[in-house]
Short mmCIF file of C-alpha atoms and ligand atoms in Angstrom, two decimals:
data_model
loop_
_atom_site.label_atom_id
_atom_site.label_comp_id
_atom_site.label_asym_id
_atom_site.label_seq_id
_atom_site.Cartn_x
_atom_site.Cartn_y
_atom_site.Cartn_z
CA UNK A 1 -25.05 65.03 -6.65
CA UNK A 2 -24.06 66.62 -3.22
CA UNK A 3 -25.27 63.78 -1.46
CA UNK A 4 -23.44 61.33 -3.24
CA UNK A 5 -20.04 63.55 -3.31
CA UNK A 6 -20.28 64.02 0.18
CA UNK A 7 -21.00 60.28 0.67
CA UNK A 8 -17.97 59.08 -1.31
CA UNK A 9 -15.64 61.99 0.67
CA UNK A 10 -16.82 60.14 3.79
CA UNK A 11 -16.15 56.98 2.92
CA UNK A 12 -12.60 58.11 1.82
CA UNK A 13 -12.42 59.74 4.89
CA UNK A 14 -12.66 56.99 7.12
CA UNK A 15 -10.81 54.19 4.95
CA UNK A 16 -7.91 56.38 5.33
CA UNK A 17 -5.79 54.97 8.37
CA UNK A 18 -7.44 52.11 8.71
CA UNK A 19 -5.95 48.39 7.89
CA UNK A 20 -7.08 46.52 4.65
CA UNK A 21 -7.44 42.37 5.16
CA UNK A 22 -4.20 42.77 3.50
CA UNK A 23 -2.85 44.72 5.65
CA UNK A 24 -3.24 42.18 8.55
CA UNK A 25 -2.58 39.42 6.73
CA UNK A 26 1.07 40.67 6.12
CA UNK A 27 2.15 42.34 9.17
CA UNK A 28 1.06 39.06 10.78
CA UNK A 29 2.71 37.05 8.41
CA UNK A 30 6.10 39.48 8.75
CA UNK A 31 6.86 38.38 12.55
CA UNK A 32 7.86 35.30 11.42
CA UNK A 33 11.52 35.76 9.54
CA UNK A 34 12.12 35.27 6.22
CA UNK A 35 9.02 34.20 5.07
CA UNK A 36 7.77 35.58 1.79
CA UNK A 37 5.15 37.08 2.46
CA UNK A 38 3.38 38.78 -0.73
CA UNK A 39 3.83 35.02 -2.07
CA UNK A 40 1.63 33.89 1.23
CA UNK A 41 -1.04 36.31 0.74
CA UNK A 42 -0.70 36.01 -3.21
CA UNK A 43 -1.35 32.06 -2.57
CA UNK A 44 -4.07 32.82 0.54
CA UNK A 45 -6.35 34.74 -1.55
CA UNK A 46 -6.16 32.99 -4.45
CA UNK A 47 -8.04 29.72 -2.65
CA UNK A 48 -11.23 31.90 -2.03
CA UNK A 49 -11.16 35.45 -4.44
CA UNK A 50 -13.90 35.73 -7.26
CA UNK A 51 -15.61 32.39 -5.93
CA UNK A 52 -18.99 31.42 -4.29
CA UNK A 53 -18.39 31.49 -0.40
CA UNK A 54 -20.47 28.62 0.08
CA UNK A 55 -18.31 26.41 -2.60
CA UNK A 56 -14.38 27.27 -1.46
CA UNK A 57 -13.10 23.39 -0.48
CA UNK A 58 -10.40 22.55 1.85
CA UNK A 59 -7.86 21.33 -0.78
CA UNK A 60 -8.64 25.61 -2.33
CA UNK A 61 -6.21 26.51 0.64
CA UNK A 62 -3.67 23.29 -0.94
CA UNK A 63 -0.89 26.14 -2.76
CA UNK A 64 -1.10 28.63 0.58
CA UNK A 65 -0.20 25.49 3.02
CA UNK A 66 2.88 24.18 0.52
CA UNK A 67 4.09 28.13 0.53
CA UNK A 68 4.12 27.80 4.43
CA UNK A 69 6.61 25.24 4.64
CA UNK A 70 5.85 23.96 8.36
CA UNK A 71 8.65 22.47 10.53
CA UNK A 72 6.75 20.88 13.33
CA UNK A 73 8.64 21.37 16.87
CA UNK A 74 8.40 17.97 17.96
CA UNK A 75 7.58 16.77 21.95
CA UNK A 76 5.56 20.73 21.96
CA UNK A 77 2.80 20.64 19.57
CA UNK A 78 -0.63 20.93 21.53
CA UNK A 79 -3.96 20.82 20.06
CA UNK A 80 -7.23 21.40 21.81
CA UNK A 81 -11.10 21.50 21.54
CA UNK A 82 -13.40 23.56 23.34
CA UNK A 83 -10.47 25.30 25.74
CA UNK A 84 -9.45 28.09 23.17
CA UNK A 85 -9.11 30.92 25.68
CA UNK A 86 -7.04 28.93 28.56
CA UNK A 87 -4.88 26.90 25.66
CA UNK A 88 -3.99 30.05 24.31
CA UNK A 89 -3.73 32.59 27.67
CA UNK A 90 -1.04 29.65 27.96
CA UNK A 91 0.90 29.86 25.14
CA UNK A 92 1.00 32.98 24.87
CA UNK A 93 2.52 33.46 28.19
CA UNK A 94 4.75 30.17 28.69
CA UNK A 95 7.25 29.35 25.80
CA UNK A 96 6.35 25.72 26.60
CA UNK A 97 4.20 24.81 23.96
CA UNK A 98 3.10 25.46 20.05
CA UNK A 99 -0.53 25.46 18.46
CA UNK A 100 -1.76 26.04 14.82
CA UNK A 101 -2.37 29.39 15.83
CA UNK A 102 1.39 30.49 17.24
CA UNK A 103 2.63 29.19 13.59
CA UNK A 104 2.85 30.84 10.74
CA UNK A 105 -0.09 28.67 9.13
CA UNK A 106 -2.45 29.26 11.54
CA UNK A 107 -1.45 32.86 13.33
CA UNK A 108 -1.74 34.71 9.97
CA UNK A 109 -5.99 34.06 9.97
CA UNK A 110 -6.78 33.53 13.54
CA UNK A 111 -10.01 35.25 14.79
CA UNK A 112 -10.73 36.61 11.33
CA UNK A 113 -13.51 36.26 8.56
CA UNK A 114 -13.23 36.49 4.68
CA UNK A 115 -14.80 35.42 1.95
CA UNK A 116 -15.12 35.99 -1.69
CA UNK A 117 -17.86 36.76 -4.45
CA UNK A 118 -17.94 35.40 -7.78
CA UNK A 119 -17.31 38.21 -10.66
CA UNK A 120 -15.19 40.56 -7.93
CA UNK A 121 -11.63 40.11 -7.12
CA UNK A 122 -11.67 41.95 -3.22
CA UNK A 123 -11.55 40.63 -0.46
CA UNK A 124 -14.76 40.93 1.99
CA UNK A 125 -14.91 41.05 5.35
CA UNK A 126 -18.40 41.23 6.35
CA UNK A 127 -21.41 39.31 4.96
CA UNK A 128 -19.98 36.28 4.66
CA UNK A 129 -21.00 32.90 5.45
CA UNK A 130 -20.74 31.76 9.21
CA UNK A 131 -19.39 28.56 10.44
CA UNK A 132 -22.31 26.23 9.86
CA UNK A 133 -24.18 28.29 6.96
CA UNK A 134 -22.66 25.88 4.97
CA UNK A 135 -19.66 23.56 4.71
CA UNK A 136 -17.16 24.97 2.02
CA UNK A 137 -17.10 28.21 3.48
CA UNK A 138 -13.39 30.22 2.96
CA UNK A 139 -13.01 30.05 7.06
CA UNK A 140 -13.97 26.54 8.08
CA UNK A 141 -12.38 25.00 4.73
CA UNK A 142 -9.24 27.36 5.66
CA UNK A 143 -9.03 25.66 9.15
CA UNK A 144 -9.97 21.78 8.14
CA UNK A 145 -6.65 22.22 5.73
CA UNK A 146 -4.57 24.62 8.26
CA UNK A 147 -5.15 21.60 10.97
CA UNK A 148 -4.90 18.61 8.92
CA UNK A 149 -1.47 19.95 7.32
CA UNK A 150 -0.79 20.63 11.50
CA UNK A 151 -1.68 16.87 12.72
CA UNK A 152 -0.11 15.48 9.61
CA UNK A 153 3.56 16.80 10.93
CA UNK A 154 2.38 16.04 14.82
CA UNK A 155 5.46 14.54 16.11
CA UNK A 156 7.15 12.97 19.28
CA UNK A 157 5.14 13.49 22.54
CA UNK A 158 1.96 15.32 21.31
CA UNK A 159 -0.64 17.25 23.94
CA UNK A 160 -4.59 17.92 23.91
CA UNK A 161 -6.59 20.40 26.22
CA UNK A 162 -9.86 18.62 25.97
CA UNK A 163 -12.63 20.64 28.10
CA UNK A 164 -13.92 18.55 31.07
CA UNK A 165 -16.73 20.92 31.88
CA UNK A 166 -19.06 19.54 28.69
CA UNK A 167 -20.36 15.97 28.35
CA UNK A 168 -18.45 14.93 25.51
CA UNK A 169 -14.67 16.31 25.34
CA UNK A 170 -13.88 14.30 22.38
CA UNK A 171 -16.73 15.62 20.15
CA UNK A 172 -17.72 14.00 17.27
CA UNK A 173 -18.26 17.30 15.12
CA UNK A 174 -14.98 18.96 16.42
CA UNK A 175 -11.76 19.31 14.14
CA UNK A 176 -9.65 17.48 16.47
CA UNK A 177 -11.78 14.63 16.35
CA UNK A 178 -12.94 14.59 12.78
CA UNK A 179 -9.29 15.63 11.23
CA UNK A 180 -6.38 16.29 12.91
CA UNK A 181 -6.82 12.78 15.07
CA UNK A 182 -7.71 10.93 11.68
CA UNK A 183 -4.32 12.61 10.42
CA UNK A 184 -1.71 11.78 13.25
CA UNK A 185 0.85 9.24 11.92
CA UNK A 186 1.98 6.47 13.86
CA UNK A 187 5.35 6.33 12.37
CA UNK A 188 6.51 10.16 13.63
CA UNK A 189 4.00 10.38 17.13
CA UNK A 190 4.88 8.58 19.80
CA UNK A 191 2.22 9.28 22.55
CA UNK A 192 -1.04 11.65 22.76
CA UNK A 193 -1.29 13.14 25.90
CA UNK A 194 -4.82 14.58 26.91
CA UNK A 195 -5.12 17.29 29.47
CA UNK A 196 -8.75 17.21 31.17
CA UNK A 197 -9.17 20.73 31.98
CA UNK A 198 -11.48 20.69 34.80
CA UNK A 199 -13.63 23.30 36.96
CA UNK A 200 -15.68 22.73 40.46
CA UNK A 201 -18.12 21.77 39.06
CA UNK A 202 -16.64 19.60 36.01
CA UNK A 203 -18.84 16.95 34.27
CA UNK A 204 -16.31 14.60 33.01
CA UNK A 205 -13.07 13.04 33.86
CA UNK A 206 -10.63 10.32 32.18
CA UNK A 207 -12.78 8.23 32.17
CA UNK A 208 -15.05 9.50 29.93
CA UNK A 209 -16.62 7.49 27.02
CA UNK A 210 -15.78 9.81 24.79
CA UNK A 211 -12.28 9.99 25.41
CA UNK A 212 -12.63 5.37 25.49
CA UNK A 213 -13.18 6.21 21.73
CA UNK A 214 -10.77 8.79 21.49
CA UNK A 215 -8.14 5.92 22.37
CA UNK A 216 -9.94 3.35 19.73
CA UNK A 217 -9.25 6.21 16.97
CA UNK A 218 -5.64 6.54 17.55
CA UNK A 219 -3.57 4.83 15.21
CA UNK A 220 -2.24 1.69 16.35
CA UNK A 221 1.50 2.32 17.70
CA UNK A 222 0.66 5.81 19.32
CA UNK A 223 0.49 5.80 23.29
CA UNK A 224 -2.08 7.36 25.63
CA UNK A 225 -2.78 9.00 28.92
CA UNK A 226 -4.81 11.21 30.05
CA UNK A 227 -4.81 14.04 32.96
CA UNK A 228 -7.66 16.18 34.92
CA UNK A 229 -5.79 19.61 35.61
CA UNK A 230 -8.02 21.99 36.83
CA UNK A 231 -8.42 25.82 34.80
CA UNK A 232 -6.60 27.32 38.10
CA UNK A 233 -3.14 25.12 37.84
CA UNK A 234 -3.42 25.60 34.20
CA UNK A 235 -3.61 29.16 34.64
CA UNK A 236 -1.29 29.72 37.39
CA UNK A 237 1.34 27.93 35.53
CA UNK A 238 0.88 30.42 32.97
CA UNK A 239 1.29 33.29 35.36
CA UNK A 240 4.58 31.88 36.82
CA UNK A 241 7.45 31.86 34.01
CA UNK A 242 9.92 30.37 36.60
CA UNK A 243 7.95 27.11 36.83
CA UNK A 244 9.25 24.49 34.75
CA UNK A 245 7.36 23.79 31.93
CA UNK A 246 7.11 19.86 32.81
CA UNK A 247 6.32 20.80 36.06
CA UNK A 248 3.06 22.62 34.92
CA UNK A 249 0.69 19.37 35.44
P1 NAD B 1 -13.74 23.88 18.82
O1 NAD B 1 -15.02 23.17 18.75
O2 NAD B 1 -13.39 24.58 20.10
O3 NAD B 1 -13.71 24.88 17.57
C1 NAD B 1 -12.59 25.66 17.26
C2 NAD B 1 -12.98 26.99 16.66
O4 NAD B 1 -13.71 26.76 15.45
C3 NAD B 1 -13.88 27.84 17.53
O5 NAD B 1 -13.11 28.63 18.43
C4 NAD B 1 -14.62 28.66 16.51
O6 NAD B 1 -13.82 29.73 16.06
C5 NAD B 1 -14.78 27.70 15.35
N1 NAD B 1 -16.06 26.98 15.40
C6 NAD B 1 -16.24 25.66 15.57
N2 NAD B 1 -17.55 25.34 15.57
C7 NAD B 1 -18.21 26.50 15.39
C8 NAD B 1 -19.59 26.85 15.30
N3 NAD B 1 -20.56 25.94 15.40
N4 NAD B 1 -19.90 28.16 15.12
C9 NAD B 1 -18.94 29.10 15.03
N5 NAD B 1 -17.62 28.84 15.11
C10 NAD B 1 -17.26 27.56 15.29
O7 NAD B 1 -12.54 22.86 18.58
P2 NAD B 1 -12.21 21.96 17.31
O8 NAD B 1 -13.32 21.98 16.33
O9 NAD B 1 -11.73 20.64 17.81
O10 NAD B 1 -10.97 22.72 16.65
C11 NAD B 1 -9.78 22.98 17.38
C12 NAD B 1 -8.60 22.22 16.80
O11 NAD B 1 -8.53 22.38 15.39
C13 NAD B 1 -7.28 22.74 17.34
O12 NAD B 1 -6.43 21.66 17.68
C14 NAD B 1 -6.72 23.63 16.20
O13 NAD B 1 -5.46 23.09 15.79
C15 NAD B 1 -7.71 23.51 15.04
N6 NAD B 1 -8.65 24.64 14.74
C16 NAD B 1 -8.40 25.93 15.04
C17 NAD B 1 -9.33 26.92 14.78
C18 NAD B 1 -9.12 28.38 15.12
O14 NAD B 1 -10.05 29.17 14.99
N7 NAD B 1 -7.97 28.83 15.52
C19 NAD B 1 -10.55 26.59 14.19
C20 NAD B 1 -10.79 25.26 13.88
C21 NAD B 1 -9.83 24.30 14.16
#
């Protein structure tokens, strides 16, 4: 009996102060004005709670992405593959561009895991299925919808960091490839603009076969070019707020 009082007073203990799921979900959710919030998370939660992690399907997440209501900033959306940390050290530093992650859709689950289990209505953080454990897991489904509901609104003059350092920068199992490029619509996107972010020692460049078929995917009517920009430019642009963004590469 002591054992287990003095286990439970621990575990009170050091719960207290520290952030639920919840918790983040919201205060990330609350930087962007006049969203509802509880209705967000109500909607979130509801795609994965009391289910099998292994069996949560993209179109789960289909009543949290209509309670998101995305505008898309047209002529700034970027997407990328394989370049998280430099796409984002960017963004985050330069107001010149917008991923999934920097909107409300996307910036709410960023960098976290969740997952359900069937006859339990919490939330779990830990113990859940990774990435390629199996398909309809609550993350990867969550991200398939997040970035075809993303590419679907992709408008104007659109931008890609692919990475030039690996063999393939289109890759056929990435997201960008496999949904968000199946999604952009010729009749709102004018061009798709790839940034090659290369190294030294970079494998690839624009002319690439994988980035050939990248230009065979697009939908007919949507304009392409490509750029290598080395990591360094990339990231000294990001350094150097009074450089134009246009002038960045
Ligand atoms: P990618 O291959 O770089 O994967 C993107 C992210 O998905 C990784 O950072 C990782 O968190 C996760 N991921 C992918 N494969 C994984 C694996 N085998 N094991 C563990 N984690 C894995 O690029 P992508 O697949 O082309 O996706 C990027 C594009 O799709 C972006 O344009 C973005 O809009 C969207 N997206 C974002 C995220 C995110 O975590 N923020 C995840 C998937 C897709």
């Amino acid at each position: 009996v002591v054992v287990v009082v003095v286990a439970v007073v621990l575990a009170v203990t050091l719960r207290k102060g520290k952030y639920t799921f919840e918790d983040r979900i919201l205060a990330r959710c609350e930087k962007f004005k006049g969203s509802d919030c509880r209705l967000i998370w109500a909607k979130f939660q509801k795609a994965y709670v009391g289910r099998d992690p292994c069996n949560v399907p993209m179109e789960a997440y289909d009543d949290f992405i209509a309670a998101t209501q995305f505008k898309p900033e047209c002529n700034r959306m970027m997407f990328w593959s394989k370049t998280k940390d430099v796409v984002h050290d960017f963004t985050e530093k330069r107001d010149c561009y917008v991923t999934l992650e920097d909107t409300l859709l996307g910036s709410v689950a960023d960098g976290l895991t969740w997952c359900g289990r069937v006859g339990s209505s919490e939330t779990l953080t830990t113990g859940c299925p990774r990435w390629t454990d199996c398909e309809n897991n609550p993350v990867r489904s969550f991200w398939s919808r997040a970035s075809a509901a993303f590419a679907e609104k992709a408008c104007g003059n659109v931008t890609v960091m692919l990475n030039g350092s690996i063999e393939t920068p289109f890759s056929p199992n990435s997201t960008f490839r496999s949904i968000e490029v199946k999604k952009f619509d010729a009749t709102v996107m004018r061009s798709l603009n790839v940034v090659l972010v290369t190294q030294t020692n970079s494998v690839s460049n624009c002319t690439n076969a994988s980035l050939k078929d990248l230009q065979k995917e697009l939908a007919a009517g949507i304009r392409y070019s490509c750029k290598e920009v080395s990591e360094a430019q990339i990231r000294e642009c990001s350094s150097n707020p009074e450089k134009p963004c246009g002038a960045c590469w």
